[in-house]
Amino acid sequence: MYSKTIAFKIILFSLILCVWGWFVLPRLSVKLNPSQQNPTVNISYSWPYASARNVETQITSQVEAALSTLQGIKNINSRSSQGYANISIELDKYTNIQQFRFEASTLLRQIKQQLPQDVYYPSIRINSSNDDLNQQAFLSYSIEANDTPKQIKTYTENFINPVLASLQGVDRISVMGIENREWVLRIDYNQLDILNIDTNTILTAVQNYFKRENLGFATYQNQMLNVVLSSPNTISWHIPVAKVAQRIIYLDDIAHINHQTQSPTRFYRVNAKNAISLQIYAQDNANTLALAKKVKQKIKNLNQNLPKTYSLTKIYDNTEYIAQELDKIYERTLYTIIILLVFVFVVSRNLRYVFHIIIGLIANISIAFGLYYLFGIEIQLYSLAGITISLGLIIDNLIVVLDHLKSQGKQNVFIAIFASTLTSIAALSVIFLLDEATRFNLIDFAYVIMINLATSLLVAFLLIPSLL
């Protein structure tokens, strides 16, 4: 037992930690699935009209062999199909992905001469842990109106997107359901025959003009800058194609170029009105439950100020599934705690004894919330399961310590409880030995249980004696 002065200080400090835990609770990252993954680099090649076998033997195998010499590669996967090749490189966690991209780009330029002449220069895309390639919109709305899809899109981008994008936690907003505009080149084949120019020459000239090439890194004012060669921002089709009889032939000399809307491949209508889809994406560290409430409130306000024929309708919300899972966990947790407390009361026949366990459990969970925020733990399905599982172990530690103090009056049980808790924590260390894909799913599950059990030791041996 502690003196009254020390006990008061411990209780006061515990109360401060509990308040801090509930204060940062809305700031926790809450999402459906874990977002952590190893960074990857995707390299894609295009070789028009080539068979899959030729693409595999003359492109994919050679590029794979060259890239495998680079440091930091954990795994390489490739796919070859007719006229196309894709190579996905998974890096280990110690590799600088930007430096690797530069090294890969330099290597690909070196082996370009070894590849078939008609092969286009590859595109290199970085997919880091926060990349949005596999990210899904957490909210989706349809916007219906009597206007054309283009007019709906214009209104959405001017009046709806800025309002939603201003919310903290919104990563980006995309508008779907309308065909994009495209450049159409109508080539005069009679002139091509006269000038002896083939279509592959035109395709190569256009590709080289719009090609984006990494030239390397440069230092400017003590900062490392990535130097990139790319086409002008304003599109000009006065592109040199070939040289015929001391004359340079330009693209606009042999082709008619128009900028027009793509032909529609699908039509989207709701209640006999034209409609487009509004996709809302959250940032990696955002609490999607809290963010969804803010977005829905903004949408509600926007609906009141929309033109008469316009309406916003929710068509997808993945936070509803998260909320349902949370409700199930709350319900199961509540039943678990009630059953345990009933057994404790039946055995002890002492309401004060039960009250101490309730206070200890609330303090344990509240302080754990603060530690989740401090260590950047994501709250998702796996970590929620970890919270539920650890509740029984937390109550077990509280009961053992409380019962021992009631009967023995001293804390020589600490070594036994500490060893028991340490054994449970050590059992979770097997997660760190799993393959990375599985480990990334279960890492927050392990951290949550470890934090809860470690906190339960402090609560059991500091707060409980102080309450007594």
GROMACS .gro file of C-alpha atoms in nm:
model
  468
    1MET     CA    1   0.000   0.000   0.000
    2TYR     CA    2   0.105   0.362  -0.055
    3SER     CA    3   0.081   0.662   0.175
    4LYS     CA    4  -0.218   0.890   0.122
    5THR     CA    5  -0.004   1.162  -0.039
    6ILE     CA    6   0.153   0.925  -0.291
    7ALA     CA    7  -0.181   0.755  -0.353
    8PHE     CA    8  -0.344   1.091  -0.426
    9LYS     CA    9  -0.067   1.186  -0.671
   10ILE     CA   10  -0.100   0.852  -0.850
   11ILE     CA   11  -0.479   0.885  -0.877
   12LEU     CA   12  -0.450   1.245  -1.002
   13PHE     CA   13  -0.186   1.153  -1.261
   14SER     CA   14  -0.395   0.855  -1.374
   15LEU     CA   15  -0.696   1.083  -1.413
   16ILE     CA   16  -0.493   1.321  -1.631
   17LEU     CA   17  -0.380   1.033  -1.852
   18CYS     CA   18  -0.739   0.908  -1.882
   19VAL     CA   19  -0.866   1.252  -1.986
   20TRP     CA   20  -0.581   1.278  -2.238
   21GLY     CA   21  -0.671   0.935  -2.379
   22TRP     CA   22  -1.034   1.033  -2.438
   23PHE     CA   23  -0.923   1.368  -2.580
   24VAL     CA   24  -0.708   1.208  -2.853
   25LEU     CA   25  -0.958   0.929  -2.924
   26PRO     CA   26  -1.125   1.118  -3.215
   27ARG     CA   27  -0.779   1.177  -3.363
   28LEU     CA   28  -0.700   0.807  -3.400
   29SER     CA   29  -0.677   0.668  -3.753
   30VAL     CA   30  -0.990   0.456  -3.801
   31LYS     CA   31  -1.035   0.260  -4.123
   32LEU     CA   32  -1.162  -0.069  -4.259
   33ASN     CA   33  -0.832  -0.241  -4.348
   34PRO     CA   34  -0.463  -0.187  -4.267
   35SER     CA   35  -0.287   0.060  -4.498
   36GLN     CA   36   0.072  -0.044  -4.434
   37GLN     CA   37   0.254  -0.232  -4.709
   38ASN     CA   38   0.597  -0.252  -4.866
   39PRO     CA   39   0.677   0.007  -5.135
   40THR     CA   40   0.666  -0.125  -5.491
   41VAL     CA   41   0.778   0.000  -5.831
   42ASN     CA   42   0.579  -0.088  -6.145
   43ILE     CA   43   0.751  -0.079  -6.483
   44SER     CA   44   0.538  -0.122  -6.795
   45TYR     CA   45   0.641  -0.165  -7.159
   46SER     CA   46   0.436  -0.139  -7.477
   47TRP     CA   47   0.524  -0.319  -7.802
   48PRO     CA   48   0.238  -0.285  -8.053
   49TYR     CA   49   0.117  -0.603  -8.224
   50ALA     CA   50   0.385  -0.823  -8.063
   51SER     CA   51   0.283  -1.168  -7.941
   52ALA     CA   52   0.294  -1.256  -7.574
   53ARG     CA   53   0.582  -1.501  -7.634
   54ASN     CA   54   0.794  -1.235  -7.807
   55VAL     CA   55   0.717  -0.984  -7.532
   56GLU     CA   56   0.826  -1.239  -7.270
   57THR     CA   57   1.149  -1.346  -7.440
   58GLN     CA   58   1.266  -1.014  -7.587
   59ILE     CA   59   1.150  -0.766  -7.321
   60THR     CA   60   1.038  -0.910  -6.988
   61SER     CA   61   1.316  -1.165  -6.937
   62GLN     CA   62   1.590  -0.918  -7.034
   63VAL     CA   63   1.455  -0.636  -6.818
   64GLU     CA   64   1.405  -0.869  -6.522
   65ALA     CA   65   1.764  -0.994  -6.550
   66ALA     CA   66   1.897  -0.638  -6.558
   67LEU     CA   67   1.684  -0.513  -6.268
   68SER     CA   68   1.772  -0.809  -6.047
   69THR     CA   69   2.125  -0.668  -6.014
   70LEU     CA   70   1.995  -0.370  -5.814
   71GLN     CA   71   2.011  -0.364  -5.435
   72GLY     CA   72   1.704  -0.365  -5.212
   73ILE     CA   73   1.476  -0.589  -5.419
   74LYS     CA   74   1.265  -0.830  -5.217
   75ASN     CA   75   1.050  -0.979  -5.491
   76ILE     CA   76   0.990  -0.940  -5.867
   77ASN     CA   77   0.666  -1.033  -6.042
   78SER     CA   78   0.605  -0.992  -6.413
   79ARG     CA   79   0.321  -1.032  -6.661
   80SER     CA   80   0.357  -1.053  -7.038
   81SER     CA   81   0.063  -1.025  -7.275
   82GLN     CA   82   0.007  -0.932  -7.637
   83GLY     CA   83   0.178  -0.597  -7.695
   84TYR     CA   84   0.229  -0.527  -7.325
   85ALA     CA   85   0.459  -0.615  -7.035
   86ASN     CA   86   0.440  -0.521  -6.668
   87ILE     CA   87   0.708  -0.582  -6.404
   88SER     CA   88   0.626  -0.523  -6.036
   89ILE     CA   89   0.922  -0.490  -5.799
   90GLU     CA   90   0.865  -0.516  -5.424
   91LEU     CA   91   1.135  -0.345  -5.218
   92ASP     CA   92   1.245  -0.414  -4.863
   93LYS     CA   93   1.174  -0.160  -4.591
   94TYR     CA   94   1.534  -0.034  -4.581
   95THR     CA   95   1.547   0.081  -4.946
   96ASN     CA   96   1.502   0.446  -5.046
   97ILE     CA   97   1.232   0.420  -5.311
   98GLN     CA   98   1.327   0.747  -5.487
   99GLN     CA   99   1.691   0.642  -5.512
  100PHE     CA  100   1.585   0.301  -5.643
  101ARG     CA  101   1.366   0.466  -5.906
  102PHE     CA  102   1.659   0.674  -6.025
  103GLU     CA  103   1.886   0.368  -6.045
  104ALA     CA  104   1.618   0.167  -6.229
  105SER     CA  105   1.556   0.452  -6.474
  106THR     CA  106   1.930   0.480  -6.546
  107LEU     CA  107   1.957   0.105  -6.601
  108LEU     CA  108   1.655   0.099  -6.835
  109ARG     CA  109   1.809   0.375  -7.049
  110GLN     CA  110   2.126   0.168  -7.078
  111ILE     CA  111   1.948  -0.146  -7.199
  112LYS     CA  112   1.705   0.037  -7.430
  113GLN     CA  113   1.934  -0.029  -7.727
  114GLN     CA  114   1.920  -0.404  -7.661
  115LEU     CA  115   1.540  -0.415  -7.695
  116PRO     CA  116   1.347  -0.430  -8.025
  117GLN     CA  117   1.332  -0.099  -8.207
  118ASP     CA  118   0.952  -0.068  -8.194
  119VAL     CA  119   0.935  -0.103  -7.815
  120TYR     CA  120   0.819   0.216  -7.648
  121TYR     CA  121   1.015   0.366  -7.360
  122PRO     CA  122   0.878   0.223  -7.032
  123SER     CA  123   0.671   0.406  -6.776
  124ILE     CA  124   0.783   0.383  -6.413
  125ARG     CA  125   0.526   0.421  -6.136
  126ILE     CA  126   0.594   0.425  -5.764
  127ASN     CA  127   0.337   0.266  -5.533
  128SER     CA  128   0.435   0.352  -5.176
  129SER     CA  129   0.244   0.261  -4.862
  130ASN     CA  130   0.029   0.569  -4.898
  131ASP     CA  131  -0.021   0.543  -5.270
  132ASP     CA  132  -0.375   0.565  -5.391
  133LEU     CA  133  -0.351   0.293  -5.652
  134ASN     CA  134  -0.531   0.044  -5.432
  135GLN     CA  135  -0.705   0.302  -5.222
  136GLN     CA  136  -1.083   0.295  -5.230
  137ALA     CA  137  -1.318   0.585  -5.186
  138PHE     CA  138  -1.481   0.571  -4.843
  139LEU     CA  139  -1.782   0.772  -4.959
  140SER     CA  140  -1.952   0.791  -5.297
  141TYR     CA  141  -2.241   1.013  -5.406
  142SER     CA  142  -2.438   1.040  -5.729
  143ILE     CA  143  -2.527   1.386  -5.857
  144GLU     CA  144  -2.847   1.387  -6.064
  145ALA     CA  145  -2.978   1.676  -6.272
  146ASN     CA  146  -3.162   1.758  -6.593
  147ASP     CA  147  -2.844   1.914  -6.737
  148THR     CA  148  -2.593   1.737  -6.957
  149PRO     CA  149  -2.320   1.532  -6.783
  150LYS     CA  150  -2.063   1.794  -6.882
  151GLN     CA  151  -2.267   2.074  -6.721
  152ILE     CA  152  -2.314   1.862  -6.407
  153LYS     CA  153  -1.939   1.799  -6.389
  154THR     CA  154  -1.861   2.170  -6.432
  155TYR     CA  155  -2.102   2.266  -6.153
  156THR     CA  156  -1.963   1.990  -5.927
  157GLU     CA  157  -1.602   2.097  -5.976
  158ASN     CA  158  -1.681   2.465  -5.921
  159PHE     CA  159  -1.925   2.454  -5.628
  160ILE     CA  160  -1.921   2.112  -5.458
  161ASN     CA  161  -1.561   1.989  -5.475
  162PRO     CA  162  -1.405   2.300  -5.312
  163VAL     CA  163  -1.643   2.274  -5.014
  164LEU     CA  164  -1.565   1.906  -4.951
  165ALA     CA  165  -1.192   1.938  -5.025
  166SER     CA  166  -1.161   2.204  -4.753
  167LEU     CA  167  -1.239   1.944  -4.484
  168GLN     CA  168  -0.933   1.828  -4.293
  169GLY     CA  169  -0.870   1.460  -4.367
  170VAL     CA  170  -1.005   1.459  -4.724
  171ASP     CA  171  -0.726   1.349  -4.957
  172ARG     CA  172  -0.888   1.400  -5.296
  173ILE     CA  173  -1.220   1.403  -5.479
  174SER     CA  174  -1.278   1.254  -5.822
  175VAL     CA  175  -1.573   1.294  -6.056
  176MET     CA  176  -1.667   0.990  -6.265
  177GLY     CA  177  -1.939   0.906  -6.516
  178ILE     CA  178  -1.850   1.155  -6.790
  179GLU     CA  179  -1.643   1.089  -7.099
  180ASN     CA  180  -1.312   1.275  -7.122
  181ARG     CA  181  -1.200   1.477  -7.421
  182GLU     CA  182  -0.946   1.332  -7.660
  183TRP     CA  183  -0.724   1.433  -7.951
  184VAL     CA  184  -0.814   1.260  -8.277
  185LEU     CA  185  -0.553   1.240  -8.551
  186ARG     CA  186  -0.685   1.167  -8.900
  187ILE     CA  187  -0.387   1.079  -9.116
  188ASP     CA  188  -0.371   1.139  -9.489
  189TYR     CA  189  -0.245   0.800  -9.609
  190ASN     CA  190  -0.199   0.925  -9.965
  191GLN     CA  191   0.067   1.167  -9.841
  192LEU     CA  192   0.226   0.889  -9.632
  193ASP     CA  193   0.265   0.678  -9.945
  194ILE     CA  194   0.415   0.967 -10.137
  195LEU     CA  195   0.659   1.057  -9.856
  196ASN     CA  196   0.730   0.690  -9.778
  197ILE     CA  197   0.644   0.730  -9.405
  198ASP     CA  198   0.481   0.450  -9.205
  199THR     CA  199   0.250   0.479  -8.905
  200ASN     CA  200   0.512   0.342  -8.664
  201THR     CA  201   0.732   0.643  -8.744
  202ILE     CA  202   0.444   0.874  -8.651
  203LEU     CA  203   0.372   0.683  -8.328
  204THR     CA  204   0.739   0.698  -8.227
  205ALA     CA  205   0.759   1.071  -8.297
  206VAL     CA  206   0.448   1.146  -8.089
  207GLN     CA  207   0.565   0.925  -7.805
  208ASN     CA  208   0.910   1.084  -7.796
  209TYR     CA  209   0.754   1.431  -7.793
  210PHE     CA  210   0.532   1.358  -7.491
  211LYS     CA  211   0.782   1.129  -7.316
  212ARG     CA  212   0.874   1.207  -6.958
  213GLU     CA  213   1.231   1.106  -6.880
  214ASN     CA  214   1.421   1.112  -6.551
  215LEU     CA  215   1.761   1.275  -6.603
  216GLY     CA  216   1.890   1.226  -6.248
  217PHE     CA  217   1.934   1.435  -5.933
  218ALA     CA  218   2.087   1.781  -5.888
  219THR     CA  219   2.177   1.985  -5.581
  220TYR     CA  220   2.037   2.338  -5.556
  221GLN     CA  221   2.056   2.549  -5.237
  222ASN     CA  222   2.144   2.241  -5.030
  223GLN     CA  223   1.838   2.055  -5.158
  224MET     CA  224   1.832   1.740  -5.370
  225LEU     CA  225   1.612   1.797  -5.676
  226ASN     CA  226   1.485   1.540  -5.925
  227VAL     CA  227   1.554   1.662  -6.282
  228VAL     CA  228   1.287   1.553  -6.530
  229LEU     CA  229   1.263   1.618  -6.904
  230SER     CA  230   0.903   1.644  -7.020
  231SER     CA  231   0.692   1.793  -7.299
  232PRO     CA  232   0.562   2.154  -7.283
  233ASN     CA  233   0.248   2.225  -7.081
  234THR     CA  234   0.074   2.365  -7.390
  235ILE     CA  235   0.009   2.098  -7.650
  236SER     CA  236   0.147   2.177  -7.995
  237TRP     CA  237   0.106   1.928  -8.277
  238HIS     CA  238   0.381   2.088  -8.488
  239ILE     CA  239   0.590   1.778  -8.414
  240PRO     CA  240   0.876   1.674  -8.646
  241VAL     CA  241   0.808   1.326  -8.781
  242ALA     CA  242   1.069   1.253  -9.049
  243LYS     CA  243   1.311   1.413  -9.291
  244VAL     CA  244   1.237   1.357  -9.658
  245ALA     CA  245   1.457   1.503  -9.934
  246GLN     CA  246   1.614   1.764  -9.706
  247ARG     CA  247   1.269   1.867  -9.582
  248ILE     CA  248   1.137   1.814  -9.230
  249ILE     CA  249   0.785   1.671  -9.229
  250TYR     CA  250   0.570   1.780  -8.935
  251LEU     CA  251   0.268   1.596  -8.796
  252ASP     CA  252   0.023   1.875  -8.879
  253ASP     CA  253   0.140   1.854  -9.242
  254ILE     CA  254   0.015   1.498  -9.286
  255ALA     CA  255  -0.273   1.476  -9.036
  256HIS     CA  256  -0.590   1.662  -8.942
  257ILE     CA  257  -0.607   1.705  -8.563
  258ASN     CA  258  -0.929   1.763  -8.367
  259HIS     CA  259  -0.999   1.794  -7.995
  260GLN     CA  260  -1.332   1.629  -7.919
  261THR     CA  261  -1.528   1.441  -7.655
  262GLN     CA  262  -1.480   1.066  -7.647
  263SER     CA  263  -1.765   0.854  -7.771
  264PRO     CA  264  -1.967   0.736  -7.469
  265THR     CA  265  -1.906   0.376  -7.366
  266ARG     CA  266  -2.179   0.373  -7.101
  267PHE     CA  267  -2.469   0.588  -6.984
  268TYR     CA  268  -2.553   0.649  -6.619
  269ARG     CA  269  -2.900   0.769  -6.524
  270VAL     CA  270  -3.088   0.789  -6.193
  271ASN     CA  271  -3.464   0.844  -6.186
  272ALA     CA  272  -3.458   0.925  -6.560
  273LYS     CA  273  -3.201   1.203  -6.500
  274ASN     CA  274  -2.842   1.226  -6.612
  275ALA     CA  275  -2.604   1.153  -6.326
  276ILE     CA  276  -2.235   1.146  -6.243
  277SER     CA  277  -2.053   0.989  -5.950
  278LEU     CA  278  -1.856   1.179  -5.683
  279GLN     CA  279  -1.580   0.969  -5.518
  280ILE     CA  280  -1.433   1.097  -5.188
  281TYR     CA  281  -1.097   0.961  -5.066
  282ALA     CA  282  -0.958   0.996  -4.713
  283GLN     CA  283  -0.600   1.057  -4.608
  284ASP     CA  284  -0.407   0.763  -4.463
  285ASN     CA  285  -0.408   0.893  -4.104
  286ALA     CA  286  -0.769   1.013  -4.109
  287ASN     CA  287  -1.042   0.893  -3.878
  288THR     CA  288  -1.288   0.791  -4.147
  289LEU     CA  289  -1.579   0.764  -3.902
  290ALA     CA  290  -1.541   1.123  -3.783
  291LEU     CA  291  -1.460   1.244  -4.134
  292ALA     CA  292  -1.769   1.073  -4.279
  293LYS     CA  293  -1.990   1.263  -4.031
  294LYS     CA  294  -1.835   1.595  -4.139
  295VAL     CA  295  -1.876   1.512  -4.508
  296LYS     CA  296  -2.238   1.405  -4.461
  297GLN     CA  297  -2.313   1.730  -4.277
  298LYS     CA  298  -2.156   1.929  -4.560
  299ILE     CA  299  -2.356   1.729  -4.815
  300LYS     CA  300  -2.673   1.799  -4.618
  301ASN     CA  301  -2.601   2.173  -4.625
  302LEU     CA  302  -2.514   2.159  -4.995
  303ASN     CA  303  -2.839   1.979  -5.078
  304GLN     CA  304  -3.032   2.274  -4.936
  305ASN     CA  305  -2.854   2.520  -5.167
  306LEU     CA  306  -2.839   2.318  -5.490
  307PRO     CA  307  -3.027   2.429  -5.803
  308LYS     CA  308  -3.381   2.296  -5.830
  309THR     CA  309  -3.308   2.005  -6.062
  310TYR     CA  310  -2.992   1.895  -5.878
  311SER     CA  311  -2.975   1.637  -5.600
  312LEU     CA  312  -2.702   1.448  -5.413
  313THR     CA  313  -2.765   1.085  -5.322
  314LYS     CA  314  -2.535   0.857  -5.125
  315ILE     CA  315  -2.457   0.534  -5.311
  316TYR     CA  316  -2.165   0.391  -5.107
  317ASP     CA  317  -2.033   0.433  -4.754
  318ASN     CA  318  -1.773   0.192  -4.617
  319THR     CA  319  -1.788   0.357  -4.274
  320GLU     CA  320  -2.127   0.193  -4.225
  321TYR     CA  321  -1.956  -0.147  -4.219
  322ILE     CA  322  -1.694  -0.018  -3.975
  323ALA     CA  323  -1.970   0.125  -3.754
  324GLN     CA  324  -2.157  -0.207  -3.763
  325GLU     CA  325  -1.841  -0.396  -3.664
  326LEU     CA  326  -1.777  -0.147  -3.384
  327ASP     CA  327  -2.134  -0.193  -3.259
  328LYS     CA  328  -2.083  -0.572  -3.257
  329ILE     CA  329  -1.757  -0.532  -3.065
  330TYR     CA  330  -1.918  -0.291  -2.817
  331GLU     CA  331  -2.204  -0.535  -2.763
  332ARG     CA  332  -1.980  -0.839  -2.718
  333THR     CA  333  -1.742  -0.646  -2.495
  334LEU     CA  334  -2.029  -0.526  -2.279
  335TYR     CA  335  -2.163  -0.881  -2.239
  336THR     CA  336  -1.814  -1.009  -2.158
  337ILE     CA  337  -1.754  -0.745  -1.892
  338ILE     CA  338  -2.099  -0.793  -1.738
  339ILE     CA  339  -2.054  -1.171  -1.715
  340LEU     CA  340  -1.708  -1.132  -1.559
  341LEU     CA  341  -1.826  -0.872  -1.309
  342VAL     CA  342  -2.124  -1.087  -1.214
  343PHE     CA  343  -1.892  -1.379  -1.139
  344VAL     CA  344  -1.663  -1.146  -0.942
  345PHE     CA  345  -1.957  -1.020  -0.737
  346VAL     CA  346  -2.089  -1.372  -0.677
  347VAL     CA  347  -1.749  -1.481  -0.545
  348SER     CA  348  -1.661  -1.167  -0.345
  349ARG     CA  349  -2.008  -1.044  -0.242
  350ASN     CA  350  -1.852  -0.697  -0.225
  351LEU     CA  351  -1.971  -0.407  -0.446
  352ARG     CA  352  -1.662  -0.202  -0.360
  353TYR     CA  353  -1.447  -0.485  -0.494
  354VAL     CA  354  -1.641  -0.478  -0.823
  355PHE     CA  355  -1.623  -0.099  -0.833
  356HIS     CA  356  -1.241  -0.108  -0.811
  357ILE     CA  357  -1.226  -0.349  -1.107
  358ILE     CA  358  -1.456  -0.124  -1.314
  359ILE     CA  359  -1.244   0.183  -1.236
  360GLY     CA  360  -0.925  -0.006  -1.317
  361LEU     CA  361  -1.067  -0.133  -1.648
  362ILE     CA  362  -1.185   0.215  -1.755
  363ALA     CA  363  -0.847   0.364  -1.664
  364ASN     CA  364  -0.664   0.091  -1.852
  365ILE     CA  365  -0.859   0.143  -2.175
  366SER     CA  366  -0.847   0.524  -2.149
  367ILE     CA  367  -0.469   0.534  -2.104
  368ALA     CA  368  -0.431   0.279  -2.385
  369PHE     CA  369  -0.615   0.516  -2.622
  370GLY     CA  370  -0.351   0.780  -2.556
  371LEU     CA  371  -0.073   0.527  -2.620
  372TYR     CA  372  -0.238   0.420  -2.949
  373TYR     CA  373  -0.222   0.782  -3.062
  374LEU     CA  374   0.135   0.826  -2.935
  375PHE     CA  375   0.264   0.519  -3.123
  376GLY     CA  376   0.054   0.577  -3.436
  377ILE     CA  377  -0.157   0.260  -3.407
  378GLU     CA  378  -0.432   0.226  -3.667
  379ILE     CA  379  -0.776   0.126  -3.547
  380GLN     CA  380  -0.909  -0.127  -3.798
  381LEU     CA  381  -1.069  -0.471  -3.788
  382TYR     CA  382  -0.756  -0.652  -3.667
  383SER     CA  383  -0.671  -0.403  -3.393
  384LEU     CA  384  -1.034  -0.398  -3.276
  385ALA     CA  385  -1.013  -0.776  -3.235
  386GLY     CA  386  -0.696  -0.724  -3.031
  387ILE     CA  387  -0.876  -0.483  -2.798
  388THR     CA  388  -1.157  -0.734  -2.741
  389ILE     CA  389  -0.921  -1.024  -2.672
  390SER     CA  390  -0.708  -0.824  -2.428
  391LEU     CA  391  -1.004  -0.723  -2.209
  392GLY     CA  392  -1.018  -1.065  -2.042
  393LEU     CA  393  -0.643  -1.056  -1.967
  394ILE     CA  394  -0.671  -0.703  -1.826
  395ILE     CA  395  -0.953  -0.800  -1.588
  396ASP     CA  396  -0.759  -1.112  -1.490
  397ASN     CA  397  -0.459  -0.903  -1.378
  398LEU     CA  398  -0.684  -0.664  -1.186
  399ILE     CA  399  -0.865  -0.946  -1.007
  400VAL     CA  400  -0.545  -1.125  -0.907
  401VAL     CA  401  -0.376  -0.812  -0.772
  402LEU     CA  402  -0.689  -0.682  -0.599
  403ASP     CA  403  -0.763  -1.017  -0.437
  404HIS     CA  404  -0.401  -1.052  -0.323
  405LEU     CA  405  -0.399  -0.705  -0.168
  406LYS     CA  406  -0.726  -0.776   0.009
  407SER     CA  407  -0.604  -1.100   0.160
  408GLN     CA  408  -0.225  -1.048   0.194
  409GLY     CA  409  -0.197  -0.672   0.225
  410LYS     CA  410   0.132  -0.652   0.034
  411GLN     CA  411   0.248  -0.662  -0.326
  412ASN     CA  412   0.483  -0.959  -0.345
  413VAL     CA  413   0.263  -1.097  -0.625
  414PHE     CA  414   0.417  -0.852  -0.871
  415ILE     CA  415   0.683  -1.094  -1.004
  416ALA     CA  416   0.425  -1.364  -1.074
  417ILE     CA  417   0.184  -1.127  -1.255
  418PHE     CA  418   0.470  -0.963  -1.443
  419ALA     CA  419   0.602  -1.301  -1.561
  420SER     CA  420   0.253  -1.413  -1.665
  421THR     CA  421   0.190  -1.092  -1.863
  422LEU     CA  422   0.535  -1.103  -2.020
  423THR     CA  423   0.466  -1.459  -2.136
  424SER     CA  424   0.148  -1.342  -2.312
  425ILE     CA  425   0.336  -1.056  -2.478
  426ALA     CA  426   0.620  -1.286  -2.582
  427ALA     CA  427   0.371  -1.524  -2.744
  428LEU     CA  428   0.269  -1.242  -2.977
  429SER     CA  429   0.628  -1.197  -3.098
  430VAL     CA  430   0.570  -1.484  -3.342
  431ILE     CA  431   0.381  -1.230  -3.557
  432PHE     CA  432   0.710  -1.052  -3.629
  433LEU     CA  433   0.845  -1.376  -3.782
  434LEU     CA  434   0.564  -1.413  -4.037
  435ASP     CA  435   0.592  -1.310  -4.400
  436GLU     CA  436   0.556  -0.936  -4.454
  437ALA     CA  437   0.212  -0.945  -4.616
  438THR     CA  438   0.065  -1.127  -4.314
  439ARG     CA  439   0.272  -0.928  -4.066
  440PHE     CA  440   0.142  -0.596  -4.199
  441ASN     CA  441  -0.214  -0.718  -4.137
  442LEU     CA  442  -0.148  -0.839  -3.782
  443ILE     CA  443   0.111  -0.589  -3.658
  444ASP     CA  444  -0.147  -0.349  -3.511
  445PHE     CA  445  -0.329  -0.646  -3.355
  446ALA     CA  446  -0.008  -0.740  -3.170
  447TYR     CA  447   0.075  -0.381  -3.068
  448VAL     CA  448  -0.275  -0.325  -2.928
  449ILE     CA  449  -0.257  -0.633  -2.704
  450MET     CA  450   0.098  -0.549  -2.592
  451ILE     CA  451   0.002  -0.192  -2.502
  452ASN     CA  452  -0.311  -0.305  -2.316
  453LEU     CA  453  -0.125  -0.569  -2.115
  454ALA     CA  454   0.164  -0.336  -2.031
  455THR     CA  455  -0.084  -0.069  -1.920
  456SER     CA  456  -0.271  -0.326  -1.710
  457LEU     CA  457   0.047  -0.387  -1.508
  458LEU     CA  458   0.081  -0.018  -1.425
  459VAL     CA  459  -0.287   0.014  -1.339
  460ALA     CA  460  -0.285  -0.302  -1.126
  461PHE     CA  461   0.027  -0.214  -0.924
  462LEU     CA  462  -0.008   0.165  -0.902
  463LEU     CA  463  -0.372   0.272  -0.935
  464ILE     CA  464  -0.546  -0.019  -0.760
  465PRO     CA  465  -0.337   0.005  -0.438
  466SER     CA  466  -0.388   0.382  -0.441
  467LEU     CA  467  -0.765   0.337  -0.466
  468LEU     CA  468  -0.759   0.095  -0.176
   0.00000   0.00000   0.00000
